[in-house]
mmCIF file of C-alpha atoms in Angstrom:
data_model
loop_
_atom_site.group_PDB
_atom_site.id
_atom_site.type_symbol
_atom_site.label_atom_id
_atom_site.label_comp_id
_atom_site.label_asym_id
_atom_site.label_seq_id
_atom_site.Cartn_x
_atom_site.Cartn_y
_atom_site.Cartn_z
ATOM 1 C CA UNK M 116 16.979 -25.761 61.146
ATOM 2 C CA UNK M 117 14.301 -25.160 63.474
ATOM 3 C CA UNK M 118 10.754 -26.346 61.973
ATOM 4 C CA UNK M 119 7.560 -28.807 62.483
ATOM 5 C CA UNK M 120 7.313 -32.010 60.446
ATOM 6 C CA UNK M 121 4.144 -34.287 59.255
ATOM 7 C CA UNK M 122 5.330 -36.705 57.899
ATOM 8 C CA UNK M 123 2.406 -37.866 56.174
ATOM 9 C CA UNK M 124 0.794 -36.277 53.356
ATOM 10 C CA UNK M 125 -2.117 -37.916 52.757
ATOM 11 C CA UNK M 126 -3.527 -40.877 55.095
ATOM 12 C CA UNK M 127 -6.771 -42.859 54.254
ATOM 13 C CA UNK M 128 -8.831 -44.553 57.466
ATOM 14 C CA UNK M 129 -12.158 -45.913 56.800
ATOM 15 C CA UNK M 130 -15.153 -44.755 59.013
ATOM 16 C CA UNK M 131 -15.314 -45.843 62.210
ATOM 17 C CA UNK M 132 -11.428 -47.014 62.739
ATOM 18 C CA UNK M 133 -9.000 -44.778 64.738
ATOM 19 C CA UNK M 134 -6.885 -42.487 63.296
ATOM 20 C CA UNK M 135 -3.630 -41.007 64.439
ATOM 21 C CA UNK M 136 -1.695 -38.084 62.908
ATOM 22 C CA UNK M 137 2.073 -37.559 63.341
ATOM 23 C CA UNK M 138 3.939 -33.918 64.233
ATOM 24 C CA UNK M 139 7.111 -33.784 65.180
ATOM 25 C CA UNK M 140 8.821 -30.271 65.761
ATOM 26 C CA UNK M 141 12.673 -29.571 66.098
ATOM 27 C CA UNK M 142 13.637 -26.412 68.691
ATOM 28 C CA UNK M 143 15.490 -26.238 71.476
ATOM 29 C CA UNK M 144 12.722 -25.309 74.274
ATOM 30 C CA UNK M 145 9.726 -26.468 73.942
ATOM 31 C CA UNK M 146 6.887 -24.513 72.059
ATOM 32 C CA UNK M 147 3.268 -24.042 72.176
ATOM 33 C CA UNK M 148 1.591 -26.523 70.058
ATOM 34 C CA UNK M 149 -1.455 -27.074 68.193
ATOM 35 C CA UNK M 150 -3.498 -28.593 65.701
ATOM 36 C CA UNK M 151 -5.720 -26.936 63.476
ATOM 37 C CA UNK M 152 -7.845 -28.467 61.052
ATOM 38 C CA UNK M 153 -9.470 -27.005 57.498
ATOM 39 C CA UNK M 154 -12.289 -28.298 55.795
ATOM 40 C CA UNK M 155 -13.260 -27.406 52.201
ATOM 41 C CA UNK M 156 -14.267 -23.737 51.702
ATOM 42 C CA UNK M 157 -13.733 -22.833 55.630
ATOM 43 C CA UNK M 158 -10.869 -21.165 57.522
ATOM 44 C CA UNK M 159 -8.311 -23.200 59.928
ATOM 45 C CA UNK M 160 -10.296 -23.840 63.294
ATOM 46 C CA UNK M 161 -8.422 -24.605 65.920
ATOM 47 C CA UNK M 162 -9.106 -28.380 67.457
ATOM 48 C CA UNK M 163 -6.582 -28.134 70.882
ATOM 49 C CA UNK M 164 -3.559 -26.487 72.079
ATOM 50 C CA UNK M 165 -0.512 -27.257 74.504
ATOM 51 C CA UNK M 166 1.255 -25.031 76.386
ATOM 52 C CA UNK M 167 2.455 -26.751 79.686
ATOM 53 C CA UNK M 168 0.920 -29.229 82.595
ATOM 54 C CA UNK M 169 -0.756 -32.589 81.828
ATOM 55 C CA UNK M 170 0.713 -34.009 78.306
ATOM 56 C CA UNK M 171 -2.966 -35.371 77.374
ATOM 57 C CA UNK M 172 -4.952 -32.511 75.770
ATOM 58 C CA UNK M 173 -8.640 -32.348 74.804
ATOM 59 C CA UNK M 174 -9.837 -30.913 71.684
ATOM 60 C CA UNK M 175 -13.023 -30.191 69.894
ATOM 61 C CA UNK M 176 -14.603 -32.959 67.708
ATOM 62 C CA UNK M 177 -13.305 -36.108 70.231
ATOM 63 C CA UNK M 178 -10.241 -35.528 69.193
ATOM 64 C CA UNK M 179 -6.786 -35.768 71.559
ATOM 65 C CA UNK M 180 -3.496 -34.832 71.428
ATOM 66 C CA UNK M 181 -0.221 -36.264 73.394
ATOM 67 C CA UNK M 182 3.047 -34.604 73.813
ATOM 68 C CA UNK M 183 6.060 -35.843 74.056
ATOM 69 C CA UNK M 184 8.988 -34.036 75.346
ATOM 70 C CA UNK M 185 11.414 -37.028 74.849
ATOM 71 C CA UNK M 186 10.816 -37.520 71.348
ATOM 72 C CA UNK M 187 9.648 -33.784 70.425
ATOM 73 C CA UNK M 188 6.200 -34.850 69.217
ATOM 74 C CA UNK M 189 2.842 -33.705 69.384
ATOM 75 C CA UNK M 190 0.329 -36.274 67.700
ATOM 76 C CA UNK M 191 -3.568 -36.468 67.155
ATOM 77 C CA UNK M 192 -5.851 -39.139 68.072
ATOM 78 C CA UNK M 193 -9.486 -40.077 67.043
ATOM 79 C CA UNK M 194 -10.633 -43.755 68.102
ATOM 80 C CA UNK M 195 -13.143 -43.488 65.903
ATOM 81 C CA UNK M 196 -13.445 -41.146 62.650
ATOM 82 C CA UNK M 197 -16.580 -39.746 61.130
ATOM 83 C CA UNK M 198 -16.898 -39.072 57.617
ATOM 84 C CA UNK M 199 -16.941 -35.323 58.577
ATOM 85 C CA UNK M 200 -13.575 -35.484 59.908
ATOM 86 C CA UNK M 201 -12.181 -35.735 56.150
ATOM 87 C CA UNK M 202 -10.303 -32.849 55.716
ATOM 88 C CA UNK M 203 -6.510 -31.485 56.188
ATOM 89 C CA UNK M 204 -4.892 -31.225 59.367
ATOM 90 C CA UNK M 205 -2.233 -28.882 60.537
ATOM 91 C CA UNK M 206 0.227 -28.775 63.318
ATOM 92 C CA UNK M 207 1.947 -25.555 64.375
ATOM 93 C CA UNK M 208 3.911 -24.093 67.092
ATOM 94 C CA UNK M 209 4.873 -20.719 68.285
ATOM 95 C CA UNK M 210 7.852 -20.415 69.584
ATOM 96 C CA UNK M 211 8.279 -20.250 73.286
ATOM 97 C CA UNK M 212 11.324 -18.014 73.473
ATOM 98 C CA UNK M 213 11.865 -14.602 72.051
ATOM 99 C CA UNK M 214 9.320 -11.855 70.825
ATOM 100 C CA UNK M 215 7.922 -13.627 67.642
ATOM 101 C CA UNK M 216 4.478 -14.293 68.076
ATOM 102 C CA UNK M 217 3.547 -16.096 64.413
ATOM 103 C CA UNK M 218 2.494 -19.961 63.892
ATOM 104 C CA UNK M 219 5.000 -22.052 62.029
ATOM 105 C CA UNK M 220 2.818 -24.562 60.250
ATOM 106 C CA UNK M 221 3.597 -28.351 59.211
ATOM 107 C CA UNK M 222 2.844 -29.016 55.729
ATOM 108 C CA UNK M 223 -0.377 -30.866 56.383
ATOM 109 C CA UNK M 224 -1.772 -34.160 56.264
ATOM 110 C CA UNK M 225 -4.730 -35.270 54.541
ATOM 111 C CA UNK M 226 -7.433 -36.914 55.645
ATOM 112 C CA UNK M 227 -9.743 -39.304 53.451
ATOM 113 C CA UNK M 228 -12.283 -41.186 55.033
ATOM 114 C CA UNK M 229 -14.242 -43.984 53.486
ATOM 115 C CA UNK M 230 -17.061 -45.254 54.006
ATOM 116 C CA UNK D 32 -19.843 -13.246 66.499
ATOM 117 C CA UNK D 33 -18.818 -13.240 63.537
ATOM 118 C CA UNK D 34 -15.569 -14.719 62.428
ATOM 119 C CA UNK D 35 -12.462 -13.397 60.453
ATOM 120 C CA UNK D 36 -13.780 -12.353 56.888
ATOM 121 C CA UNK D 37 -11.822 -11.885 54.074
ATOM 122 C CA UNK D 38 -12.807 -10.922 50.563
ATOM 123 C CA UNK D 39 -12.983 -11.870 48.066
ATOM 124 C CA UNK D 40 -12.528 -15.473 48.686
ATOM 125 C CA UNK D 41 -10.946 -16.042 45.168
ATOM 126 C CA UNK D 42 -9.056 -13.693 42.651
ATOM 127 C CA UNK D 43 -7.810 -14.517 38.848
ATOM 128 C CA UNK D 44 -5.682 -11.653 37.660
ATOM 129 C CA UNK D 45 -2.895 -11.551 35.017
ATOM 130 C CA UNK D 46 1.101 -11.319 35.821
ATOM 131 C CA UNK D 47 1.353 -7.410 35.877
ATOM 132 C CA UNK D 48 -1.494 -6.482 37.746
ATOM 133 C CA UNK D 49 -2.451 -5.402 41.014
ATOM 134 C CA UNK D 50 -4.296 -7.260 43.586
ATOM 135 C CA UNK D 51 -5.640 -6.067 46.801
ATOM 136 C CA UNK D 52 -7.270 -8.512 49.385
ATOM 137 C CA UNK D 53 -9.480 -7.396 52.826
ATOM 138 C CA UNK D 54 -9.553 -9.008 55.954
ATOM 139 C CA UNK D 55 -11.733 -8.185 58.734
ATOM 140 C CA UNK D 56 -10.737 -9.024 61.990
ATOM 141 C CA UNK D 57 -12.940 -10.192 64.635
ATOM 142 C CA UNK D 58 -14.369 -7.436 66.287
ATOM 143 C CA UNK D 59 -12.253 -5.952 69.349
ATOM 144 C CA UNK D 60 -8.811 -8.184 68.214
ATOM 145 C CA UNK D 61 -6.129 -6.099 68.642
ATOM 146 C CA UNK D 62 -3.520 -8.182 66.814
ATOM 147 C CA UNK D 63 -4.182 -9.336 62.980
ATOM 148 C CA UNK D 64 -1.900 -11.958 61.200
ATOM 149 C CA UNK D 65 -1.240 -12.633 57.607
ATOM 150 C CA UNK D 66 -0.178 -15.533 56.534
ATOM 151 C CA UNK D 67 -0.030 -17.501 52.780
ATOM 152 C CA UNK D 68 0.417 -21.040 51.494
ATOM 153 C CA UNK D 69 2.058 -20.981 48.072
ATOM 154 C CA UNK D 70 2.069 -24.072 45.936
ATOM 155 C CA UNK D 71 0.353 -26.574 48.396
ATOM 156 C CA UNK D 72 3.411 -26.210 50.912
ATOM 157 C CA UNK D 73 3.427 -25.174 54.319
ATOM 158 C CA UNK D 74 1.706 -22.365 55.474
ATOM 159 C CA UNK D 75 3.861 -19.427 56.248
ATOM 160 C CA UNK D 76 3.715 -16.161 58.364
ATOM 161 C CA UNK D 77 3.462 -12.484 56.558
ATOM 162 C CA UNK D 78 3.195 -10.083 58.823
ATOM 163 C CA UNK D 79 1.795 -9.042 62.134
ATOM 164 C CA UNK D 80 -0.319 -5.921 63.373
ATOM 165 C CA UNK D 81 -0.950 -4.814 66.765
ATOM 166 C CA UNK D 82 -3.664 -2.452 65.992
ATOM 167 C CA UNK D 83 -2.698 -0.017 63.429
ATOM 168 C CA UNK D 84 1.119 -0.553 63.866
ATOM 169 C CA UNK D 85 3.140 -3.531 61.754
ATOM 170 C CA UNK D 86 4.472 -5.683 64.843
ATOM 171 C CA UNK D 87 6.613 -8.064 62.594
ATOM 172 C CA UNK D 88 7.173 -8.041 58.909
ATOM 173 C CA UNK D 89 9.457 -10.264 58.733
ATOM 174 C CA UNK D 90 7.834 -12.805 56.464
ATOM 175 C CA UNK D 91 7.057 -10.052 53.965
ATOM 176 C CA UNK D 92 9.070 -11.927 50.838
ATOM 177 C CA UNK D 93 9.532 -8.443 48.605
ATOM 178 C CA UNK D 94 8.947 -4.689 48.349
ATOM 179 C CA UNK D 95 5.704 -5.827 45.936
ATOM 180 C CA UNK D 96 3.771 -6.547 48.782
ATOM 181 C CA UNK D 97 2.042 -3.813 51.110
ATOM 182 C CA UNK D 98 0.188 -4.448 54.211
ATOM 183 C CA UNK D 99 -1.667 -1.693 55.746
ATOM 184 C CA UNK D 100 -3.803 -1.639 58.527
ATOM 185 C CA UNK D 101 -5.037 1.870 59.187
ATOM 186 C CA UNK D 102 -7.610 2.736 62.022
ATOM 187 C CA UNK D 103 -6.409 -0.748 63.360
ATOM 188 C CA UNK D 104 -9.885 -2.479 61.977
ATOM 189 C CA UNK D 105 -9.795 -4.227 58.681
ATOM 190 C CA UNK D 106 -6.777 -4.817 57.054
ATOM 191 C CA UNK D 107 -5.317 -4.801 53.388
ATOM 192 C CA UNK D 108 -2.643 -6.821 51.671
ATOM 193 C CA UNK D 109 -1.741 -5.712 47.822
ATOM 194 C CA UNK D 110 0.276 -7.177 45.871
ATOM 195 C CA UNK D 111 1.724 -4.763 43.316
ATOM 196 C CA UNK D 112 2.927 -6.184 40.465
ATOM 197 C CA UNK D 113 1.596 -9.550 40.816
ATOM 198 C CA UNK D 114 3.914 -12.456 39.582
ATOM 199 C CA UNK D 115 3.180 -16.101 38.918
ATOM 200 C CA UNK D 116 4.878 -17.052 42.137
ATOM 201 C CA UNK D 117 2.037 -14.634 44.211
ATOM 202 C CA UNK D 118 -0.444 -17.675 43.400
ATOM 203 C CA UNK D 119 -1.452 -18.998 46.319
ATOM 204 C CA UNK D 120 -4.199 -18.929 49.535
ATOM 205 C CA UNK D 121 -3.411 -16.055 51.352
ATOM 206 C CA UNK D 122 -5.085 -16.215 55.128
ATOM 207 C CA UNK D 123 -5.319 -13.847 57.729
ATOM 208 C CA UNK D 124 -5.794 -14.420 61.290
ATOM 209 C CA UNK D 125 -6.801 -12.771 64.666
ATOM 210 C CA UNK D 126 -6.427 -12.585 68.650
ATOM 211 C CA UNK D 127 -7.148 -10.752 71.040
ATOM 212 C CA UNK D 128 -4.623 -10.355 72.898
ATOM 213 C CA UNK D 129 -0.513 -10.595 71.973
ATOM 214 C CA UNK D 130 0.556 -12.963 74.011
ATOM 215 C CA UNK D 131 2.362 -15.995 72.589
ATOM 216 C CA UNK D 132 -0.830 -18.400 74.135
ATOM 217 C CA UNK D 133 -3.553 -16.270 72.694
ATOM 218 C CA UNK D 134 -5.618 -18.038 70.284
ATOM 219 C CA UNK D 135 -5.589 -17.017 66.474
ATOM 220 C CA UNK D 136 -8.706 -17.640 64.508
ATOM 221 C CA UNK D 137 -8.258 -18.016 61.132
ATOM 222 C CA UNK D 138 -10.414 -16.441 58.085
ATOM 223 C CA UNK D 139 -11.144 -18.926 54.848
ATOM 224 C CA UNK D 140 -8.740 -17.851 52.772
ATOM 225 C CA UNK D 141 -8.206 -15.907 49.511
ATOM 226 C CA UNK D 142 -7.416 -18.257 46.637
ATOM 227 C CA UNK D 143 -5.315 -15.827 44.414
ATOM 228 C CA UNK D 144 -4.588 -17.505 40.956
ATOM 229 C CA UNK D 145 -1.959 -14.788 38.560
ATOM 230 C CA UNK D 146 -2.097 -16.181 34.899
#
């Protein structure tokens, strides 16, 4: 079945180390892909997207995503993580094919950070 | 600019009853998304608006939901009768335009809790 895996649910980093979060999707072209992140009380906000050209994206925050067409995954980076960055982190794709134009969401990973 | 509001941000209602949440688009978005997260699992798509008109319902999971969209502003969802199984954070989302790389931003959330 076609659908986006993180495979961890909840990951603890202390402040200041780096921090990388794993997505892996399963379709037969590749999608668009992104990471969103929510922090208590606020909506999703978007932190980067991929839809084609260099497989290093930029995000919001100093955070950085690579994808990886060989082994279907998208994953973030942080070399360093703030204590602000504690919160729960989403991947999702859209589907590049066809007319559907909805996210299909990971289950989320969440982030502690200590201090 | 303001963001995607939706009200209220939480609801407690009793199995049996009716529920109806708002979500306000960001001004000039065409397309509006709904989309829920039941249970603390994954985040998954509703329905989708292009102005007044439902684009894709297929996530709608029964008849007791009703999305309506009228004058292609705001939005309603209401759930009618609620059931236990309705609990959950119910987002909705926004772009401008329809295309599969247009960015949705994402409202807060409505936390509905049915007793």
């Amino acid at each position: 079945a076609q659908s986006v895996t993180q495979p961890d649910i909840h990951i603890t980093v202390s402040e200041g180390a780096s921090l990388e979060l794993r997505c892996n999707y399963s379709y037969g072209a590749t999608p668009y892909l992104f990471w969103y992140v929510q922090s208590p009380g606020q909506g999703l906000q978007l932190l980067l997207k991929y839809f084609s050209g260099d497989t290093l994206v930029q995000g919001i925050k100093g955070f950085e995503a690579e994808f990886k067409r060989s082994q279907s995954s998208f994953n973030l980076r942080k070399p360093s993580v703030h204590w602000s960055d504690a919160a729960e982190y989403f991947c999702a794709v859209i589907i590049s094919s066809g007319s559907a134009r909805q996210l299909t969401f990971g289950s989320g990973t969440q982030l502690t950070v200590l201090p | 600019e303001a963001g995607v509001t939706q009200f209220p941000s939480h609801s407690v209602i009793e199995k049996g009853q009716t529920v109806t949440l708002r979500c306000d688009p960001i001004s000039g978005h065409d397309n509006l998304y709904w989309y829920r997260r039941v249970m603390g699992k994954e985040i998954k798509f509703l329905l989708h608006f292009v102005k007044e008109s439902k684009q894709d319902e297929s996530g709608m999971p029964n008849n007791r939901f009703l999305a309506e969209r009228t004058g292609g502003t705001y939005s309603t969802l209401k759930v009618q009768p609620a059931e236990l199984e309705d609990s959950g954070v119910y987002f909705c989302a926004s772009s401008l335009g329809g295309g599969k790389a247009n960015i949705q931003y994402f409202g807060a959330g409505t936390r509905l809790s049915v007793l």
